[in-house]
């Protein structure tokens, strides 16, 4: 009797929230593709010392400019070697660490700054909103690339400087989106009810507002993470980002541009991996936004 009643009862009650969430996750192709690609890159970055076949800093002028195996090279260096004889696959693997670290840390720094400013402006309004709006306008008037180039040129190119510069320059989108989302949510009935029973502003923001705007925050985090990765590659390409001999995909493109007409794989390989990382981050962010959107929770 129980075995026959359970399916009937389940049909009446319907799927649980956990079942709905799993259905949305595994039914979203973009989320799965982006998540798998990004997870593989994270695993490669974490276990780089065990995966890389050679020391990424070891030079061998006798083995310089060897082609990849698909262009007639040997399996000793599957993706060939650069102009100093360094194994290209090993530098590519270690370069994943640099790109992911810069993307994640820069997005966290800018996200913390922009989210606090945006939520405060949207929730309190008045003078707080006016001050935050003024700061956003000032930031939007400053070209990111030019400011980053100037700051890095003054303080020198290093991993720490690049992360701090990008983290302190990319908060404007967080602030704009969080301000707009908070303005839409703060007038809802559940926020008014929480205010009526005497909840503090901190409790209202953390318990009522943030859970309903976190999906927008996820999208901005992924966008700015991809933006930070591209900016780091651009700075390294111009010689003002991560300095040699540190493996960086942007630096690898810069070092290979002189031989691009004769050995295009020197530019195409790191460029393709950079494209794959940015695409995976964007697909993952778009998928997480669809999965966590309030209108899709029921």
Coordinates of N, CA and C in Angstrom, one line a residue, residues 63-242:
X63 N 66.9 23.6 -28.1 CA 65.6 23.1 -28.4 C 64.6 24.3 -28.7
X64 N 65.1 25.5 -29.0 CA 64.2 26.6 -29.2 C 63.4 26.5 -30.5
X65 N 62.2 27.0 -30.4 CA 61.2 27.1 -31.6 C 60.9 25.7 -32.2
X66 N 60.8 24.7 -31.3 CA 60.3 23.4 -31.8 C 58.8 23.5 -32.1
X67 N 58.3 23.0 -33.2 CA 56.9 23.1 -33.5 C 56.1 22.1 -32.6
X68 N 54.7 22.4 -32.5 CA 53.9 21.4 -31.7 C 53.8 20.1 -32.4
X69 N 53.4 19.1 -31.7 CA 53.3 17.7 -32.3 C 52.4 17.6 -33.5
X70 N 51.3 18.4 -33.5 CA 50.4 18.4 -34.7 C 51.0 19.1 -35.9
X71 N 52.2 19.7 -35.8 CA 52.8 20.4 -36.9 C 54.2 19.7 -37.2
X72 N 54.3 18.5 -36.7 CA 55.5 17.7 -37.0 C 56.5 17.7 -35.8
X73 N 56.2 18.2 -34.7 CA 57.1 18.2 -33.5 C 57.1 16.8 -32.8
X74 N 57.8 16.8 -31.7 CA 57.9 15.5 -31.0 C 57.1 15.6 -29.7
X75 N 56.8 14.4 -29.1 CA 56.0 14.3 -27.9 C 56.8 14.8 -26.6
X76 N 58.1 15.0 -26.8 CA 58.9 15.6 -25.7 C 58.4 17.0 -25.3
X77 N 58.0 17.7 -26.4 CA 57.3 19.0 -26.2 C 56.1 19.0 -27.0
X78 N 54.9 18.6 -26.4 CA 53.7 18.4 -27.2 C 53.2 19.7 -27.9
X79 N 53.4 20.8 -27.3 CA 53.0 22.1 -27.9 C 54.2 22.9 -28.3
X80 N 55.3 22.3 -28.4 CA 56.5 23.0 -28.9 C 57.2 23.8 -27.8
X81 N 58.2 24.6 -28.3 CA 58.9 25.5 -27.4 C 59.0 26.9 -27.9
X82 N 59.3 27.8 -27.0 CA 59.3 29.2 -27.4 C 60.7 29.6 -27.9
X83 N 60.9 30.9 -28.0 CA 62.2 31.4 -28.5 C 63.4 31.2 -27.6
X84 N 63.1 30.8 -26.3 CA 64.2 30.5 -25.4 C 64.3 29.0 -25.1
X85 N 63.5 28.2 -25.8 CA 63.5 26.8 -25.6 C 62.7 26.3 -24.4
X86 N 61.8 27.1 -23.9 CA 61.0 26.7 -22.8 C 59.8 26.0 -23.3
X87 N 59.4 24.9 -22.5 CA 58.3 24.1 -23.0 C 57.0 24.9 -22.9
X88 N 56.3 25.0 -24.1 CA 55.1 25.8 -24.2 C 53.9 25.3 -23.4
X89 N 53.8 23.9 -23.4 CA 52.7 23.4 -22.6 C 52.8 23.6 -21.1
X90 N 54.0 23.6 -20.6 CA 54.3 23.8 -19.2 C 54.0 25.3 -18.9
X91 N 54.4 26.2 -19.7 CA 54.1 27.6 -19.5 C 52.6 27.9 -19.6
X92 N 52.0 27.2 -20.5 CA 50.5 27.4 -20.6 C 49.8 26.9 -19.4
X93 N 50.2 25.8 -18.8 CA 49.6 25.2 -17.6 C 49.8 26.2 -16.4
X94 N 51.0 26.7 -16.2 CA 51.3 27.6 -15.1 C 50.7 28.9 -15.4
X95 N 50.5 29.3 -16.6 CA 49.8 30.6 -16.9 C 48.4 30.6 -16.5
X96 N 47.7 29.4 -16.4 CA 46.4 29.3 -15.9 C 46.3 29.8 -14.5
X97 N 47.3 29.6 -13.7 CA 47.3 30.0 -12.3 C 47.3 31.5 -12.2
X98 N 48.0 32.2 -13.1 CA 48.1 33.7 -13.1 C 46.8 34.3 -13.5
X99 N 46.2 33.8 -14.6 CA 44.9 34.3 -15.1 C 43.8 34.1 -14.1
X100 N 43.7 32.9 -13.5 CA 42.6 32.6 -12.6 C 42.8 33.4 -11.3
X101 N 44.0 33.5 -10.8 CA 44.2 34.3 -9.6 C 43.8 35.7 -9.8
X102 N 44.3 36.3 -10.9 CA 44.0 37.7 -11.1 C 42.5 37.9 -11.3
X103 N 41.8 37.0 -12.1 CA 40.4 37.2 -12.3 C 39.6 37.0 -11.0
X104 N 39.9 36.0 -10.2 CA 39.1 35.8 -9.0 C 39.3 36.9 -7.9
X105 N 40.6 37.2 -7.6 CA 40.9 38.2 -6.6 C 40.5 39.6 -7.0
X106 N 40.7 40.0 -8.2 CA 40.2 41.3 -8.7 C 38.7 41.4 -8.6
X107 N 38.0 40.3 -9.0 CA 36.6 40.4 -8.9 C 36.1 40.4 -7.5
X108 N 36.7 39.7 -6.6 CA 36.3 39.8 -5.2 C 36.5 41.2 -4.6
X109 N 37.7 41.8 -4.9 CA 38.0 43.2 -4.4 C 36.9 44.2 -4.9
X110 N 36.8 44.2 -6.2 CA 35.9 45.1 -6.8 C 34.4 44.8 -6.4
X111 N 34.1 43.5 -6.3 CA 32.7 43.2 -5.9 C 32.4 43.6 -4.5
X112 N 33.3 43.5 -3.6 CA 33.1 43.9 -2.2 C 32.9 45.4 -2.2
X113 N 33.7 46.2 -2.9 CA 33.6 47.7 -2.9 C 32.3 48.1 -3.5
X114 N 32.0 47.6 -4.7 CA 30.8 48.0 -5.5 C 29.5 47.5 -4.9
X115 N 29.5 46.3 -4.3 CA 28.3 45.8 -3.7 C 27.9 46.6 -2.5
X116 N 28.9 46.9 -1.6 CA 28.6 47.7 -0.4 C 28.1 49.1 -0.8
X117 N 28.7 49.7 -1.8 CA 28.3 51.1 -2.2 C 26.9 51.0 -2.9
X118 N 26.7 50.1 -3.8 CA 25.4 50.0 -4.5 C 24.2 49.7 -3.6
X119 N 24.4 48.7 -2.7 CA 23.3 48.4 -1.8 C 23.0 49.5 -0.8
X120 N 24.1 50.2 -0.3 CA 23.8 51.3 0.6 C 23.1 52.4 -0.1
X121 N 23.5 52.7 -1.4 CA 22.8 53.8 -2.1 C 21.4 53.4 -2.4
X122 N 21.1 52.2 -2.8 CA 19.7 51.8 -3.1 C 18.9 51.7 -1.9
X123 N 19.4 51.3 -0.8 CA 18.6 51.1 0.4 C 18.3 52.4 1.2
X124 N 19.3 53.2 1.4 CA 19.2 54.4 2.2 C 18.7 55.6 1.4
X125 N 19.1 55.7 0.1 CA 18.7 56.8 -0.7 C 19.3 58.1 -0.2
X126 N 18.7 59.2 -0.6 CA 19.0 60.5 -0.1 C 20.5 60.9 -0.4
X127 N 21.2 61.4 0.7 CA 22.5 61.8 0.5 C 23.5 60.7 0.2
X128 N 23.2 59.5 0.8 CA 24.1 58.3 0.5 C 24.0 58.0 -1.0
X129 N 22.8 58.0 -1.6 CA 22.6 57.7 -3.0 C 23.3 58.8 -3.8
X130 N 23.2 60.0 -3.4 CA 23.8 61.1 -4.2 C 25.4 61.0 -4.2
X131 N 25.9 60.7 -3.1 CA 27.4 60.5 -3.0 C 27.9 59.4 -3.8
X132 N 27.2 58.2 -3.7 CA 27.6 57.0 -4.4 C 27.4 57.3 -5.9
X133 N 26.3 57.9 -6.3 CA 26.1 58.2 -7.8 C 27.2 59.1 -8.3
X134 N 27.6 60.1 -7.5 CA 28.7 61.0 -7.9 C 30.0 60.2 -8.1
X135 N 30.3 59.3 -7.1 CA 31.5 58.5 -7.3 C 31.5 57.6 -8.5
X136 N 30.3 57.0 -8.8 CA 30.2 56.2 -10.0 C 30.4 57.0 -11.2
X137 N 29.9 58.2 -11.3 CA 30.1 59.1 -12.5 C 31.6 59.4 -12.6
X138 N 32.2 59.7 -11.5 CA 33.7 60.0 -11.6 C 34.5 58.8 -12.1
X139 N 34.1 57.6 -11.6 CA 34.8 56.4 -12.0 C 34.5 56.1 -13.5
X140 N 33.3 56.3 -14.0 CA 33.0 56.1 -15.4 C 33.6 57.1 -16.3
X141 N 34.0 58.2 -15.8 CA 34.7 59.2 -16.6 C 36.2 58.9 -16.8
X142 N 36.7 57.8 -16.1 CA 38.1 57.5 -16.1 C 38.2 56.2 -17.0
X143 N 38.9 56.3 -18.1 CA 39.1 55.0 -18.9 C 40.0 54.0 -18.2
X144 N 39.4 52.8 -18.1 CA 40.1 51.8 -17.3 C 41.5 51.4 -17.8
X145 N 41.6 51.2 -19.1 CA 42.8 50.8 -19.6 C 43.9 51.9 -19.5
X146 N 43.6 53.1 -19.7 CA 44.5 54.2 -19.6 C 45.0 54.4 -18.2
X147 N 44.0 54.4 -17.2 CA 44.4 54.5 -15.8 C 45.2 53.3 -15.4
X148 N 44.9 52.1 -15.8 CA 45.7 50.9 -15.4 C 47.1 51.0 -16.0
X149 N 47.2 51.5 -17.2 CA 48.5 51.6 -17.8 C 49.4 52.7 -17.1
X150 N 48.7 53.8 -16.7 CA 49.5 54.8 -16.0 C 49.9 54.4 -14.6
X151 N 49.0 53.7 -13.9 CA 49.3 53.3 -12.5 C 50.4 52.2 -12.5
X152 N 50.3 51.2 -13.4 CA 51.3 50.1 -13.5 C 52.6 50.7 -14.0
X153 N 52.6 51.7 -14.9 CA 53.8 52.3 -15.3 C 54.5 53.0 -14.2
X154 N 53.8 53.6 -13.3 CA 54.4 54.3 -12.2 C 54.9 53.4 -11.1
X155 N 54.1 52.4 -10.7 CA 54.5 51.5 -9.6 C 55.1 50.2 -10.0
X156 N 55.2 50.0 -11.3 CA 55.9 48.8 -11.8 C 55.0 47.7 -12.0
X157 N 55.2 46.9 -13.0 CA 54.4 45.7 -13.3 C 54.7 44.5 -12.4
X158 N 53.8 44.1 -11.7 CA 53.9 42.8 -10.9 C 52.6 42.3 -10.7
X159 N 52.5 41.0 -10.2 CA 51.2 40.4 -10.0 C 50.4 41.1 -9.0
X160 N 51.0 41.5 -7.9 CA 50.3 42.2 -6.8 C 49.7 43.5 -7.3
X161 N 50.5 44.3 -8.0 CA 50.1 45.6 -8.5 C 49.0 45.5 -9.5
X162 N 49.1 44.5 -10.4 CA 48.0 44.3 -11.4 C 46.7 43.9 -10.7
X163 N 46.7 43.1 -9.7 CA 45.5 42.6 -9.0 C 44.9 43.8 -8.3
X164 N 45.7 44.6 -7.6 CA 45.1 45.7 -6.8 C 44.6 46.8 -7.8
X165 N 45.3 47.1 -8.9 CA 44.8 48.1 -9.8 C 43.5 47.7 -10.4
X166 N 43.4 46.4 -10.9 CA 42.1 46.0 -11.5 C 41.0 45.9 -10.4
X167 N 41.3 45.5 -9.2 CA 40.3 45.4 -8.2 C 39.8 46.7 -7.8
X168 N 40.6 47.8 -7.8 CA 40.1 49.1 -7.5 C 39.5 49.9 -8.6
X169 N 39.6 49.3 -9.8 CA 39.0 50.0 -11.0 C 37.7 49.4 -11.5
X170 N 37.4 48.2 -11.2 CA 36.3 47.5 -11.8 C 35.1 47.4 -10.9
X171 N 34.9 48.3 -9.9 CA 33.8 48.2 -9.0 C 32.5 48.9 -9.5
X172 N 32.7 49.7 -10.6 CA 31.5 50.6 -11.0 C 30.3 49.8 -11.4
X173 N 30.5 48.7 -12.2 CA 29.4 47.9 -12.6 C 28.7 47.2 -11.5
X174 N 29.5 46.8 -10.5 CA 28.8 46.2 -9.3 C 27.9 47.3 -8.6
X175 N 28.4 48.5 -8.5 CA 27.7 49.5 -7.8 C 26.4 49.9 -8.6
X176 N 26.5 50.0 -9.9 CA 25.3 50.4 -10.7 C 24.2 49.3 -10.6
X177 N 24.7 48.0 -10.8 CA 23.7 46.9 -10.8 C 23.1 46.7 -9.4
X178 N 23.9 46.7 -8.4 CA 23.4 46.5 -7.0 C 22.5 47.7 -6.6
X179 N 22.8 48.9 -7.0 CA 21.9 50.0 -6.6 C 20.6 49.8 -7.3
X180 N 20.6 49.5 -8.6 CA 19.3 49.3 -9.3 C 18.5 48.2 -8.7
X181 N 19.2 47.1 -8.5 CA 18.4 45.9 -7.9 C 17.9 46.2 -6.5
X182 N 18.6 46.9 -5.7 CA 18.2 47.2 -4.4 C 17.0 48.2 -4.4
X183 N 17.0 49.1 -5.3 CA 15.9 50.0 -5.5 C 14.6 49.3 -5.9
X184 N 14.7 48.2 -6.7 CA 13.5 47.4 -7.1 C 13.0 46.6 -5.9
X185 N 13.9 46.2 -5.0 CA 13.5 45.2 -4.0 C 13.0 45.9 -2.7
X186 N 13.6 47.1 -2.4 CA 13.4 47.7 -1.1 C 11.9 48.1 -0.9
X187 N 11.1 48.2 -1.9 CA 9.7 48.6 -1.8 C 8.8 47.4 -1.7
X188 N 9.3 46.2 -1.7 CA 8.5 45.0 -1.7 C 7.8 44.8 -0.3
X189 N 6.8 43.9 -0.3 CA 6.0 43.8 0.9 C 6.8 43.1 2.0
X190 N 7.6 42.1 1.7 CA 8.4 41.4 2.7 C 9.4 42.3 3.4
X191 N 9.9 43.3 2.6 CA 10.9 44.3 3.2 C 10.1 45.2 4.2
X192 N 8.9 45.6 3.8 CA 8.1 46.5 4.6 C 7.7 45.7 5.9
X193 N 7.4 44.4 5.7 CA 7.0 43.6 6.9 C 8.1 43.5 7.8
X194 N 9.3 43.2 7.3 CA 10.5 43.1 8.2 C 10.8 44.4 8.9
X195 N 10.6 45.5 8.2 CA 10.8 46.8 8.9 C 9.7 47.1 9.9
X196 N 8.5 46.6 9.7 CA 7.4 46.9 10.6 C 7.5 46.1 11.9
X197 N 8.2 44.9 11.9 CA 8.3 44.1 13.1 C 9.6 44.5 13.8
X198 N 10.3 45.5 13.3 CA 11.5 46.1 14.1 C 12.8 45.5 13.7
X199 N 12.9 44.8 12.6 CA 14.2 44.3 12.2 C 15.2 45.5 11.9
X200 N 16.5 45.3 12.2 CA 17.5 46.3 11.9 C 17.8 46.4 10.4
X201 N 18.4 47.5 10.1 CA 18.8 47.7 8.6 C 19.7 46.6 8.2
X202 N 20.6 46.2 9.0 CA 21.6 45.1 8.7 C 20.8 43.8 8.4
X203 N 19.9 43.5 9.3 CA 19.2 42.2 9.1 C 18.3 42.3 7.9
X204 N 17.7 43.4 7.6 CA 16.8 43.5 6.4 C 17.7 43.3 5.1
X205 N 18.8 44.0 5.1 CA 19.7 43.9 3.9 C 20.2 42.5 3.7
X206 N 20.6 41.8 4.8 CA 21.2 40.5 4.7 C 20.2 39.4 4.5
X207 N 19.0 39.6 5.1 CA 18.0 38.5 5.1 C 17.0 38.7 4.0
X208 N 16.6 39.9 3.7 CA 15.5 40.1 2.7 C 16.0 40.6 1.4
X209 N 17.0 41.5 1.4 CA 17.4 42.1 0.1 C 18.4 41.3 -0.7
X210 N 19.5 40.9 0.0 CA 20.6 40.2 -0.6 C 20.2 38.9 -1.3
X211 N 19.4 38.0 -0.6 CA 18.9 36.8 -1.3 C 18.2 37.0 -2.6
X212 N 17.6 38.2 -2.8 CA 16.7 38.4 -3.9 C 17.5 39.2 -5.0
X213 N 18.7 39.6 -4.8 CA 19.5 40.3 -5.8 C 20.8 39.5 -6.1
X214 N 21.0 38.4 -5.4 CA 22.3 37.7 -5.5 C 22.5 37.1 -6.9
X215 N 21.4 36.9 -7.6 CA 21.5 36.4 -9.0 C 22.1 37.4 -9.9
X216 N 21.7 38.7 -9.7 CA 22.4 39.8 -10.5 C 23.8 39.9 -10.1
X217 N 24.1 39.7 -8.8 CA 25.5 39.8 -8.4 C 26.4 38.8 -9.0
X218 N 25.8 37.5 -9.2 CA 26.6 36.5 -9.8 C 27.0 36.8 -11.2
X219 N 26.0 37.4 -12.0 CA 26.3 37.8 -13.3 C 27.4 38.8 -13.4
X220 N 27.4 39.8 -12.6 CA 28.4 40.8 -12.6 C 29.7 40.3 -12.2
X221 N 29.8 39.4 -11.2 CA 31.0 38.8 -10.8 C 31.7 38.1 -11.9
X222 N 30.9 37.3 -12.7 CA 31.5 36.5 -13.8 C 32.0 37.5 -14.9
X223 N 31.1 38.5 -15.2 CA 31.5 39.5 -16.2 C 32.8 40.2 -15.9
X224 N 32.9 40.6 -14.6 CA 34.1 41.4 -14.2 C 35.3 40.4 -14.1
X225 N 35.1 39.2 -13.7 CA 36.2 38.2 -13.7 C 36.8 38.0 -15.1
X226 N 35.9 37.9 -16.0 CA 36.4 37.7 -17.4 C 37.0 39.0 -17.9
X227 N 36.5 40.2 -17.5 CA 37.1 41.5 -17.8 C 38.5 41.6 -17.3
X228 N 38.6 41.2 -16.0 CA 39.9 41.3 -15.4 C 41.0 40.4 -16.1
X229 N 40.5 39.2 -16.5 CA 41.5 38.3 -17.2 C 41.9 39.0 -18.5
X230 N 41.0 39.6 -19.2 CA 41.3 40.2 -20.5 C 42.2 41.4 -20.3
X231 N 41.9 42.2 -19.3 CA 42.8 43.4 -19.0 C 44.2 43.0 -18.6
X232 N 44.3 41.9 -17.8 CA 45.6 41.4 -17.4 C 46.4 41.0 -18.7
X233 N 45.7 40.3 -19.6 CA 46.4 39.8 -20.8 C 46.8 41.0 -21.6
X234 N 45.9 42.1 -21.7 CA 46.3 43.3 -22.5 C 47.5 44.0 -21.8
X235 N 47.5 44.1 -20.5 CA 48.6 44.8 -19.9 C 49.9 44.0 -20.1
X236 N 49.8 42.7 -19.9 CA 51.0 41.8 -20.1 C 51.5 41.9 -21.6
X237 N 50.5 42.0 -22.5 CA 50.9 42.1 -23.9 C 51.6 43.4 -24.2
X238 N 51.3 44.4 -23.5 CA 51.9 45.7 -23.7 C 53.2 45.8 -22.9
X239 N 53.5 44.8 -22.1 CA 54.7 44.8 -21.3 C 54.6 45.5 -19.9
X240 N 53.4 45.8 -19.5 CA 53.2 46.5 -18.3 C 52.4 45.7 -17.3
X241 N 52.2 44.4 -17.5 CA 51.5 43.6 -16.6 C 52.4 42.7 -15.9
X242 N 52.1 41.4 -15.9 CA 53.0 40.4 -15.3 C 54.3 40.4 -16.1

